[in-house]
PDB file of C-alpha atoms and ligand atoms in Angstrom:
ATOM      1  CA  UNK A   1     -45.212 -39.342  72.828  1.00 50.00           C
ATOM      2  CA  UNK A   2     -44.912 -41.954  70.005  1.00 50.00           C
ATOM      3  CA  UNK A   3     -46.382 -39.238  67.988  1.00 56.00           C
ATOM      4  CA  UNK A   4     -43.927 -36.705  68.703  1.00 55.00           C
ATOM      5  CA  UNK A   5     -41.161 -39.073  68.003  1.00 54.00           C
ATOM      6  CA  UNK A   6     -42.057 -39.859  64.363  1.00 60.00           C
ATOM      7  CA  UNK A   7     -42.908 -36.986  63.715  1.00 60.00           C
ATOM      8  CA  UNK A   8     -39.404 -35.596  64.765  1.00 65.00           C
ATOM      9  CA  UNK A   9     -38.256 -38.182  63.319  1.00 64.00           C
ATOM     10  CA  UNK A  10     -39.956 -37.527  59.656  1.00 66.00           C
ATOM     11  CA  UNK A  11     -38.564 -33.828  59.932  1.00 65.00           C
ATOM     12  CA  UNK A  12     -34.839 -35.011  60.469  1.00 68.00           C
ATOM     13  CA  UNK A  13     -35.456 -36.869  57.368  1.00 65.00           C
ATOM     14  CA  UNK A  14     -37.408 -34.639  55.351  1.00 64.00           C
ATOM     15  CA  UNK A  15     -34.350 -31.962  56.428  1.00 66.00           C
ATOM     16  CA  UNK A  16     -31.568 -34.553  55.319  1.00 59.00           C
ATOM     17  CA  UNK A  17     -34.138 -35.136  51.736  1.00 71.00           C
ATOM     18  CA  UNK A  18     -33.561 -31.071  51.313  1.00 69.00           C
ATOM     19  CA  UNK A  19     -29.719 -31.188  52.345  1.00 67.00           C
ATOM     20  CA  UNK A  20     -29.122 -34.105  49.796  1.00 67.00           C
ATOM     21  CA  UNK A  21     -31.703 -32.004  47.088  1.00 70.00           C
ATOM     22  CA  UNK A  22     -29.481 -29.179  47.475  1.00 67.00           C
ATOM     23  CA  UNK A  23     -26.479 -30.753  47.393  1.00 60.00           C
ATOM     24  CA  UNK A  24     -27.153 -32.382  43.764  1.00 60.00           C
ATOM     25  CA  UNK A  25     -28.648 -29.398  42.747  1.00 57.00           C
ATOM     26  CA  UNK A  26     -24.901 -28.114  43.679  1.00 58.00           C
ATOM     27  CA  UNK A  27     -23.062 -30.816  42.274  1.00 60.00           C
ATOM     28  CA  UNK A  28     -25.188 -30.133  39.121  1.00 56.00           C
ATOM     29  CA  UNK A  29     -24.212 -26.450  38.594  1.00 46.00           C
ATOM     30  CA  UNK A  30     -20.866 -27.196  39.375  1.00 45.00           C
ATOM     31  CA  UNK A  31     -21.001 -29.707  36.732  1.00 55.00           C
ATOM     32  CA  UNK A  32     -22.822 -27.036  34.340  1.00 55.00           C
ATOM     33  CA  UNK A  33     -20.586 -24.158  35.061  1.00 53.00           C
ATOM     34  CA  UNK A  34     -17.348 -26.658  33.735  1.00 53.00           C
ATOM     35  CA  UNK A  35     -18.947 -28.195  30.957  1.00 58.00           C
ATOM     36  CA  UNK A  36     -19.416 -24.002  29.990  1.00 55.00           C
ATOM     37  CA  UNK A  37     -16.176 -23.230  30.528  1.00 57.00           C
ATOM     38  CA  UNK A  38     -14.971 -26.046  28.638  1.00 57.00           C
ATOM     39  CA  UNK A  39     -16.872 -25.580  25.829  1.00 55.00           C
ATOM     40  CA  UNK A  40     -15.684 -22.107  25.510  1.00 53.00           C
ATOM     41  CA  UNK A  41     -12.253 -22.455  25.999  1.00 52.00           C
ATOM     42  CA  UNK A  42     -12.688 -24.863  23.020  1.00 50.00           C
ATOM     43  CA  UNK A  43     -14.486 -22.592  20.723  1.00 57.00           C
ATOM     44  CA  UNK A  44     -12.295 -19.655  21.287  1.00 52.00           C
ATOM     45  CA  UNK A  45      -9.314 -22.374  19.955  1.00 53.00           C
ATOM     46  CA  UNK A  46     -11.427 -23.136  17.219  1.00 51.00           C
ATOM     47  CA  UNK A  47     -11.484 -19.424  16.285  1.00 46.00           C
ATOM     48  CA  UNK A  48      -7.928 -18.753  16.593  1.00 44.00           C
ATOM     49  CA  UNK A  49      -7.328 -22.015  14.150  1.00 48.00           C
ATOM     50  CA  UNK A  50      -9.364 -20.761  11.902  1.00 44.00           C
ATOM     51  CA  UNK A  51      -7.907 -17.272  11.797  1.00 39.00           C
ATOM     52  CA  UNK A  52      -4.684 -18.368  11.611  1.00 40.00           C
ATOM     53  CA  UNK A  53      -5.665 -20.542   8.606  1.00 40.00           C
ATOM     54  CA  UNK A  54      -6.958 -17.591   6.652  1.00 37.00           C
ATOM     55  CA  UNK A  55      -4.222 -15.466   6.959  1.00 36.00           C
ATOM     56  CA  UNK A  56      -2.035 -18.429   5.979  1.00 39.00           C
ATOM     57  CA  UNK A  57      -4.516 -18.782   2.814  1.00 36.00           C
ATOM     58  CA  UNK A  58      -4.146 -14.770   2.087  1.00 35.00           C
ATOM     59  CA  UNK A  59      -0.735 -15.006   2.396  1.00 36.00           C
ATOM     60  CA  UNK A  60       0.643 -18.335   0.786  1.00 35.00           C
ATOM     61  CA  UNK A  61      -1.158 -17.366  -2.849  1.00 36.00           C
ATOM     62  CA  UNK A  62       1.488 -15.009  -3.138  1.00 38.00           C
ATOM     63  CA  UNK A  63       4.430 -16.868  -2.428  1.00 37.00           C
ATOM     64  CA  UNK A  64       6.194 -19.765  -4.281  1.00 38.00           C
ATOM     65  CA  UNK A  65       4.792 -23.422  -3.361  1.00 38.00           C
ATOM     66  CA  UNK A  66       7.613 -24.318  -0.975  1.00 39.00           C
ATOM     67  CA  UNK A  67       6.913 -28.342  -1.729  1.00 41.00           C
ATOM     68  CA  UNK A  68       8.421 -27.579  -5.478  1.00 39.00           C
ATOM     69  CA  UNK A  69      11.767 -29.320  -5.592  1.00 39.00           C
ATOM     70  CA  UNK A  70      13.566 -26.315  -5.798  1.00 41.00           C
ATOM     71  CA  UNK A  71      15.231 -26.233  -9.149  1.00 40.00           C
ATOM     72  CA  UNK A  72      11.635 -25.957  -9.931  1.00 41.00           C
ATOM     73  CA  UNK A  73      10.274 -23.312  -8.149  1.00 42.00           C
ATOM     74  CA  UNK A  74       9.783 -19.965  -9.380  1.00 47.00           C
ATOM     75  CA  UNK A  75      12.720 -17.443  -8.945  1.00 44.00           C
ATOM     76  CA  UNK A  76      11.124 -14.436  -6.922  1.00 49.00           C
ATOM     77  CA  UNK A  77      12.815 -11.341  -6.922  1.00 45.00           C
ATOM     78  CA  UNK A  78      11.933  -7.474  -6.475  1.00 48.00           C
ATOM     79  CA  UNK A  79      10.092  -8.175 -10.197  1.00 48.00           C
ATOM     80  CA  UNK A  80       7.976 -10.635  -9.238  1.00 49.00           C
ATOM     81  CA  UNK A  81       8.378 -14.030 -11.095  1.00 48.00           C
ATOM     82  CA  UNK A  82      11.240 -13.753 -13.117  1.00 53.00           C
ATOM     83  CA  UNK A  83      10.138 -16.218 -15.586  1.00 55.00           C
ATOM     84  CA  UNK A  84       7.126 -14.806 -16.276  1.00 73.00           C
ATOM     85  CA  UNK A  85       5.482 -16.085 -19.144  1.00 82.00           C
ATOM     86  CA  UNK A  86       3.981 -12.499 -19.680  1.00 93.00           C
ATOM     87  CA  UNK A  87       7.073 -10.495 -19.532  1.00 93.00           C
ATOM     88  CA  UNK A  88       8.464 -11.319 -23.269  1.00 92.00           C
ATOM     89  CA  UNK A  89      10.398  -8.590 -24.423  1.00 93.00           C
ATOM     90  CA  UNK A  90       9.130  -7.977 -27.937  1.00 94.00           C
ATOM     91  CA  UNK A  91      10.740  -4.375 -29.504  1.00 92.00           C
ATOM     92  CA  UNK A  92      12.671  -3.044 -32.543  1.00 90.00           C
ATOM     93  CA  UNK A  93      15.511  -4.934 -31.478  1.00 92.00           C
ATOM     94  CA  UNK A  94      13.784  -8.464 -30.092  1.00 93.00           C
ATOM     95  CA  UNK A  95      11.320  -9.772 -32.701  1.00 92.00           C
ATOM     96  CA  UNK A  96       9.542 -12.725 -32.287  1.00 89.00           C
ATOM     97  CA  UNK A  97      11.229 -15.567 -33.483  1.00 79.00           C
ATOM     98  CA  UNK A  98       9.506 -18.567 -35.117  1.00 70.00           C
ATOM     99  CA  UNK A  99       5.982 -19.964 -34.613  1.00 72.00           C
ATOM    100  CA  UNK A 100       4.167 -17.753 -31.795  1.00 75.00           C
ATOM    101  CA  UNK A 101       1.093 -20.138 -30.718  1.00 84.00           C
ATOM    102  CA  UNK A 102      -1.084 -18.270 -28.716  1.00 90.00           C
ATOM    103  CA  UNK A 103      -5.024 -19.665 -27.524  1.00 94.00           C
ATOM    104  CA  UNK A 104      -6.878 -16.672 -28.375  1.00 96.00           C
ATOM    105  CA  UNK A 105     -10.282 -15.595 -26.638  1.00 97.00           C
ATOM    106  CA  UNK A 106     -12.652 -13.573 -28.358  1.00 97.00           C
ATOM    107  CA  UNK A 107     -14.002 -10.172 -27.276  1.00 96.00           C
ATOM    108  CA  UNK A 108     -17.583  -8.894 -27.445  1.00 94.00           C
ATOM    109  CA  UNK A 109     -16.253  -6.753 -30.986  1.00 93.00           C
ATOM    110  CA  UNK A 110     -14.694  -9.761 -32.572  1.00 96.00           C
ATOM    111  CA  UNK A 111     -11.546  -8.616 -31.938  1.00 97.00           C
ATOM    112  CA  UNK A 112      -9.077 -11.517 -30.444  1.00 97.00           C
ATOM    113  CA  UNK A 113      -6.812 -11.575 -27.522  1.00 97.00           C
ATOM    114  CA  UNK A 114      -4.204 -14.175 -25.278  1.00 96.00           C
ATOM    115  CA  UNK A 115      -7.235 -16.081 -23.383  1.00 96.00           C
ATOM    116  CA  UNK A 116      -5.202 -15.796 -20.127  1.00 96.00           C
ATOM    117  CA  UNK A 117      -5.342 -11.976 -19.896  1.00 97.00           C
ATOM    118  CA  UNK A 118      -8.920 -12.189 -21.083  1.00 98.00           C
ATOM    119  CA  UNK A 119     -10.825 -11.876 -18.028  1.00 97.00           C
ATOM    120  CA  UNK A 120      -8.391  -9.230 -16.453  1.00 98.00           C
ATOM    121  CA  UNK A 121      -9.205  -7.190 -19.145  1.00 98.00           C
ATOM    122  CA  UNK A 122     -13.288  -7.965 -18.740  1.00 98.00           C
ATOM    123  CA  UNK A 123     -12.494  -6.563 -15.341  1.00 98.00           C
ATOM    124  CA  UNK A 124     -10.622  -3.546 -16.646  1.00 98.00           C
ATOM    125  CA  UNK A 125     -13.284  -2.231 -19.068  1.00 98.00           C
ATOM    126  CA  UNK A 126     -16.558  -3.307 -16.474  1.00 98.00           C
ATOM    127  CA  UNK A 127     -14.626  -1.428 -14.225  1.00 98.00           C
ATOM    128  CA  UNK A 128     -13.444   1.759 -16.363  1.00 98.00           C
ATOM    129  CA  UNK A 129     -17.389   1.878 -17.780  1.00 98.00           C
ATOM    130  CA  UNK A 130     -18.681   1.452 -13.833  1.00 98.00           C
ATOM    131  CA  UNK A 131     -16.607   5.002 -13.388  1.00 98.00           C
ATOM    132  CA  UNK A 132     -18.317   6.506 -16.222  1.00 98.00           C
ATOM    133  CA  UNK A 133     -15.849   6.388 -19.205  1.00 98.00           C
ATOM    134  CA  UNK A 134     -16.097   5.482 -22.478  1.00 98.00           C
ATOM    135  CA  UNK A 135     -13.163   3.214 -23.198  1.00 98.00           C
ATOM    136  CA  UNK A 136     -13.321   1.961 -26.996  1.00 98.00           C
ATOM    137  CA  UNK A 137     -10.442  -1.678 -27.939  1.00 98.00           C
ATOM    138  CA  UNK A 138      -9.495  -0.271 -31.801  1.00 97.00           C
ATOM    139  CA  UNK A 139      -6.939  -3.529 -31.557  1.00 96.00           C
ATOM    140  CA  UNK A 140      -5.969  -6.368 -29.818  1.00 97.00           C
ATOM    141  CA  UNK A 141      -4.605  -9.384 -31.497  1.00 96.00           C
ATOM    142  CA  UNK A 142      -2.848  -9.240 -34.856  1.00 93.00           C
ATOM    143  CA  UNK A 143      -1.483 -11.962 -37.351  1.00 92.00           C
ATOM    144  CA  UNK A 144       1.891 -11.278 -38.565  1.00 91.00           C
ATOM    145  CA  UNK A 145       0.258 -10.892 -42.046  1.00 92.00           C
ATOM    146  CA  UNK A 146      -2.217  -8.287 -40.463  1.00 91.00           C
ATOM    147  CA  UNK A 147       1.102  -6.399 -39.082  1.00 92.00           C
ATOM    148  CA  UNK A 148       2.703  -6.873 -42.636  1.00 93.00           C
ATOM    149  CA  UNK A 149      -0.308  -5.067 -44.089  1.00 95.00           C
ATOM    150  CA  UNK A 150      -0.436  -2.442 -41.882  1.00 93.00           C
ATOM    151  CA  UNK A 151       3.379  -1.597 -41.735  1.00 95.00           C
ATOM    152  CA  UNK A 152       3.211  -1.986 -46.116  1.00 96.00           C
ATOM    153  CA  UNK A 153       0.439   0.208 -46.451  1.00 97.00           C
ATOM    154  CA  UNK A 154       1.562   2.940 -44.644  1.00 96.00           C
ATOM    155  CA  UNK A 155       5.301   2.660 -46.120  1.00 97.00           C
ATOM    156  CA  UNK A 156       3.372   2.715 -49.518  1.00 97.00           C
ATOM    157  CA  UNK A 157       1.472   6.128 -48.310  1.00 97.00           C
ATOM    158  CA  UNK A 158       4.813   7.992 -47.107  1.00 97.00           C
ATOM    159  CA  UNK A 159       6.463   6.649 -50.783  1.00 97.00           C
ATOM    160  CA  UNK A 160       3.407   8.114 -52.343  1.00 97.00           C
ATOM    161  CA  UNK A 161       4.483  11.278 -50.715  1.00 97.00           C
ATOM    162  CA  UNK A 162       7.844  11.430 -52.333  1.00 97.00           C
ATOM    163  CA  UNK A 163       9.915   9.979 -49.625  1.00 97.00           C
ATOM    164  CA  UNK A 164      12.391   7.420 -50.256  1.00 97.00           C
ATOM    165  CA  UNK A 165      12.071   3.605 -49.620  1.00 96.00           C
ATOM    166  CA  UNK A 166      13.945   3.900 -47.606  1.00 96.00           C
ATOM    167  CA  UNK A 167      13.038   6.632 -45.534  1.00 97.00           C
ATOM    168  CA  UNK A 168       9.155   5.471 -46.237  1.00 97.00           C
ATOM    169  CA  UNK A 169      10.585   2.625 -43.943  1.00 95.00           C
ATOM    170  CA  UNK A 170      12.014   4.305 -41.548  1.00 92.00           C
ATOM    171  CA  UNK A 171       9.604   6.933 -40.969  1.00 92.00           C
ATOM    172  CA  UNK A 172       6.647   4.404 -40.892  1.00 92.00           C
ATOM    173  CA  UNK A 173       8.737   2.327 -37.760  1.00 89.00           C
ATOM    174  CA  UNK A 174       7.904   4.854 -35.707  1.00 81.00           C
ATOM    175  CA  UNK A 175       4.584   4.366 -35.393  1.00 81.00           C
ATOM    176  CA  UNK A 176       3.767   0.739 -36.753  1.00 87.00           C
ATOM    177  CA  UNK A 177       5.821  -1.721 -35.360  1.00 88.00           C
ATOM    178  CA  UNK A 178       8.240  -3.596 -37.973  1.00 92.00           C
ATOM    179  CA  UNK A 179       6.254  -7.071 -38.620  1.00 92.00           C
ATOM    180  CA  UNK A 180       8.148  -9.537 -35.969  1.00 92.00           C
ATOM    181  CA  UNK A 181       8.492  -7.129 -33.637  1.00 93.00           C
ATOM    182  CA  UNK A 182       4.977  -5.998 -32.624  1.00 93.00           C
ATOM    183  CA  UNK A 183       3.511  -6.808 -29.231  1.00 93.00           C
ATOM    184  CA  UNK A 184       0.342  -7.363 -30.947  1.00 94.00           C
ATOM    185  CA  UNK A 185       1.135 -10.599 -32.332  1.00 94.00           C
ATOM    186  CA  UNK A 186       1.813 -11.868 -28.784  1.00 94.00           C
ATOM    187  CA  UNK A 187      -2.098 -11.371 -28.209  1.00 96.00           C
ATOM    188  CA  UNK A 188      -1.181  -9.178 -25.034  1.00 97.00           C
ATOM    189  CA  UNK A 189      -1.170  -6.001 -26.415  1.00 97.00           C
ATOM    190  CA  UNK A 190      -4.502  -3.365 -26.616  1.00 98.00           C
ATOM    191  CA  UNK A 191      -4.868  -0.399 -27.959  1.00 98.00           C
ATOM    192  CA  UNK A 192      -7.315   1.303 -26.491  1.00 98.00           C
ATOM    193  CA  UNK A 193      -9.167   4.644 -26.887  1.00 98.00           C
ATOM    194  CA  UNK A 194     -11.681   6.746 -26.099  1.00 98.00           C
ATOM    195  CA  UNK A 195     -15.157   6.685 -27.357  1.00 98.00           C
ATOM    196  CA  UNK A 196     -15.716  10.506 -28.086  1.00 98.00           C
ATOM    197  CA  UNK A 197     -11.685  10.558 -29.093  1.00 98.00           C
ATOM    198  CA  UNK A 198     -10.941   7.948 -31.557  1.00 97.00           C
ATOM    199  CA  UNK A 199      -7.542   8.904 -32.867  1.00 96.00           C
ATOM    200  CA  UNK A 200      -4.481   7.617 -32.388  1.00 94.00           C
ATOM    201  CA  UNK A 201      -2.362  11.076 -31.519  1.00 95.00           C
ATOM    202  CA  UNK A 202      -1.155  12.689 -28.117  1.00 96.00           C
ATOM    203  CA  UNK A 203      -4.542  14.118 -27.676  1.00 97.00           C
ATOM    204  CA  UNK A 204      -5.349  10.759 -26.388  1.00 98.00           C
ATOM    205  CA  UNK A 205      -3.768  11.405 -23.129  1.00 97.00           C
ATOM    206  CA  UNK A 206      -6.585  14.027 -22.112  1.00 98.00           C
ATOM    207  CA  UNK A 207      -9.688  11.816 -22.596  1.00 98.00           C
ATOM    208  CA  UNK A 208     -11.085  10.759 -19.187  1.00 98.00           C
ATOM    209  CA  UNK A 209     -10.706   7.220 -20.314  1.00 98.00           C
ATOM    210  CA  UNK A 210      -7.055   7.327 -20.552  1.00 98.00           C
ATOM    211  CA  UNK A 211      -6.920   8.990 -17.493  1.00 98.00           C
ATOM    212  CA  UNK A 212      -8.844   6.315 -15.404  1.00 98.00           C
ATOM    213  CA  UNK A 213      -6.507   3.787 -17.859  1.00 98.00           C
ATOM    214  CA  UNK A 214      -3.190   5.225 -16.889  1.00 98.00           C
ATOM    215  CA  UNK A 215      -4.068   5.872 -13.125  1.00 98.00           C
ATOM    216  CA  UNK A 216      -6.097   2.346 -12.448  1.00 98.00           C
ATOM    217  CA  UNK A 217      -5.063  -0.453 -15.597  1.00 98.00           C
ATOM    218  CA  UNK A 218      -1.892  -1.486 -13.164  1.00 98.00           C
ATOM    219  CA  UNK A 219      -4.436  -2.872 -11.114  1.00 98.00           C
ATOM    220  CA  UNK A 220      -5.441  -5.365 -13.884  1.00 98.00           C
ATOM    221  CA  UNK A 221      -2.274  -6.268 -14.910  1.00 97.00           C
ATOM    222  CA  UNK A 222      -1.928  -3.897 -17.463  1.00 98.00           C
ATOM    223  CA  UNK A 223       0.345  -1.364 -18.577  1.00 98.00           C
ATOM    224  CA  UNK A 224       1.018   1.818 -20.448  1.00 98.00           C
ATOM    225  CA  UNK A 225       3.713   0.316 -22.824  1.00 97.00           C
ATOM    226  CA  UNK A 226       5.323   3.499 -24.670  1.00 96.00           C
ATOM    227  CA  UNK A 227       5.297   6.513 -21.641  1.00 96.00           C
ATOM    228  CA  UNK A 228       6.167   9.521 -23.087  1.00 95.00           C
ATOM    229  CA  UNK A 229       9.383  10.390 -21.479  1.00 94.00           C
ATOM    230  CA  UNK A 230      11.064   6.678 -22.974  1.00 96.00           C
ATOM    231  CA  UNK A 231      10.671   6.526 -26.139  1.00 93.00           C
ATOM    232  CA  UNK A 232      14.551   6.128 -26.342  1.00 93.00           C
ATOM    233  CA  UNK A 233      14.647   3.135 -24.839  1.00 95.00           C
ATOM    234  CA  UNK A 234      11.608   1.228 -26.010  1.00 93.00           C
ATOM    235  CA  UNK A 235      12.235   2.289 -29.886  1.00 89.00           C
ATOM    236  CA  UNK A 236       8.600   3.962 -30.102  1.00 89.00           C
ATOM    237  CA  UNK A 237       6.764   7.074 -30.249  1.00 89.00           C
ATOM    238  CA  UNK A 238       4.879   7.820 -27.047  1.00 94.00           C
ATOM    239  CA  UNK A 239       1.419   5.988 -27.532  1.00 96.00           C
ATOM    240  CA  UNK A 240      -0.798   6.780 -24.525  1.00 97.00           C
ATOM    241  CA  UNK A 241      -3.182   4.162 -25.840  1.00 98.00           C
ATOM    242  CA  UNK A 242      -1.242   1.108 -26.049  1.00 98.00           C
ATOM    243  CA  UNK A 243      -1.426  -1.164 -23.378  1.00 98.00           C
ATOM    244  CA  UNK A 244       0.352  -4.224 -22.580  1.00 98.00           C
ATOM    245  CA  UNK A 245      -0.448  -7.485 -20.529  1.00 98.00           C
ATOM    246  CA  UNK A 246       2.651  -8.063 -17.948  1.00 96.00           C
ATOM    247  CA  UNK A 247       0.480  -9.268 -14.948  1.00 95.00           C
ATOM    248  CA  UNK A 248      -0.572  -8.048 -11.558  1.00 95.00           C
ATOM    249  CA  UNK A 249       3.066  -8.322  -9.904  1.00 93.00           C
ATOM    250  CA  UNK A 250       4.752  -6.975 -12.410  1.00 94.00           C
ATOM    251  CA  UNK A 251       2.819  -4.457 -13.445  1.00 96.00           C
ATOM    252  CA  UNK A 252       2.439  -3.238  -9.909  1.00 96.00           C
ATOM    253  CA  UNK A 253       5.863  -3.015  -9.576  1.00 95.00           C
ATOM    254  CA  UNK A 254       6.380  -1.607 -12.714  1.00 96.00           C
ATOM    255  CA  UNK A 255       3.949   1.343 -11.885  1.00 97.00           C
ATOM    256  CA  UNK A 256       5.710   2.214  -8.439  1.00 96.00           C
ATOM    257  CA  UNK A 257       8.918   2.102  -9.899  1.00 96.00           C
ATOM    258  CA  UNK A 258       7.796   4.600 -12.960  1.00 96.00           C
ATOM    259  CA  UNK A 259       9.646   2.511 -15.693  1.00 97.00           C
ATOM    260  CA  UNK A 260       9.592   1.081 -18.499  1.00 97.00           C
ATOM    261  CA  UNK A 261       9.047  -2.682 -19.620  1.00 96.00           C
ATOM    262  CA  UNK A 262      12.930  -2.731 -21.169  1.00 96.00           C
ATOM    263  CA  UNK A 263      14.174  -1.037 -18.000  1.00 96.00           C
ATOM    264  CA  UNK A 264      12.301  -2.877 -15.831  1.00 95.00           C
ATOM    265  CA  UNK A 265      13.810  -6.195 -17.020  1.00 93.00           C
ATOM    266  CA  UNK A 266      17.507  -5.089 -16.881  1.00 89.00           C
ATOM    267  CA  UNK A 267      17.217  -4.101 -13.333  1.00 69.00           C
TER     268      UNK A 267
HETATM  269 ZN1   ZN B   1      -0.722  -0.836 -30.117  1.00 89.11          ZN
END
């Protein structure tokens, strides 16, 4: 009878041992399950943070810094930074006045350009070459003795020819720039042709290169300086191998909008 007793007795608490086991074993995954959910509640956060950051990253390069004081902040309008230092107006009728300093970077041919447009340009002929054209730089920076020289010797070949002074002057503005008034003493200005076409005529607007050059150099901050179709307004012959630094905005706008640098600026 004793017997019996414990022994019931040992079951009841061998039954209770199992109600309590399964109990904490419960409790535990209860316990688990939160601690789960918790944890991925807080990682999804995390995620959206550091979405949002990014696109706040992507976008705020493009915008003015807002902390400026705001006498100093950049004016932004349709034409990107109005005070762009690459948008100087150099033509027949704005020469550069007195000392031009510019920090030159030298190109792979020895020829010289503005160091800040030097790597968008790197970018622009890797790229051009990756497509499979042959773009050739036939000049980049010039000294305004260099554009003296130039503009002399070709006023000295027309006079040789019987024209006037004169008219050996005017005739050779048309296609050299009057010393002073040449983008290529800003150190922004390329001329560019192609490798199998390396003459400075209309022809030039046929080669693949200029092709790829006219359709992509925007993208690089480039652009084609003397279109055809406004020669009017910028004072020059149409020279679809002269390109000219402005920067990305600009010159993106400038492409869309299918103007010129002069028009472009009185907008
Ligand atoms: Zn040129």
């Amino acid at each position: 009878m004793e017997n019996y007793i414990e022994t019931e007795h040992r079951r009841q608490n061998m039954r209770v041992q199992r109600r309590n086991r399964y109990f904490t074993i419960g409790y535990i995954c209860c316990l688990l399950v939160i601690a789960l959910a918790a944890g991925f509640l807080v990682e999804k956060e995390k995620a959206a943070q550091e979405v949002s950051n990014t696109k706040q990253e992507g976008t705020t390069s493009d915008v003015p810094n807002l902390t400026l004081p705001i006498e100093e902040q950049p004016q932004v309008t349709k034409k990107g930074l109005i005070n762009n230092e690459f948008l100087t107006l150099v033509n027949p009728w704005h020469a550069i006045t007195g000392e031009n300093e510019v920090k030159l970077a030298e190109l792979s041919n020895g020829y010289l350009v503005d160091e800040r447009c030097y790597q968008d340009l790197q970018n622009m002929m890797d790229d051009c070459r990756a497509s499979g054209m042959t773009p050739v730089i036939c000049s980049a920076y010039r000294t305004h003795q260099k554009q003296e020289t130039l503009f002399n010797n070709q006023m000295n070949a027309y006079i040789a020819q019987g024209y006037s002074e004169e008219d050996a002057r005017t005739e050779t503005a048309k296609s050299i720039a009057v010393p002073g008034t040449s983008e290529h003493e800003l150190g922004l200005a390329l001329d560019i042709v192609d490798y199998n076409y390396q003459l400075l005529n209309e022809g030039q607007e046929d080669t693949p290169t200029q092709k790829w050059l006219m359709e992509n150099s925007w993208k690089y901050g480039f652009i084609l300086r003397y279109p055809n179709d406004k020669s009017e307004i910028t004072g020059i012959i149409y020279e679809p191998w002269h390109y000219r630094y402005v920067g990305k905005t600009a010159a993106a706008e400038i492409f869309e909008m299918g103007v010129c640098l002069e028009e472009y600026l009185e907008e």
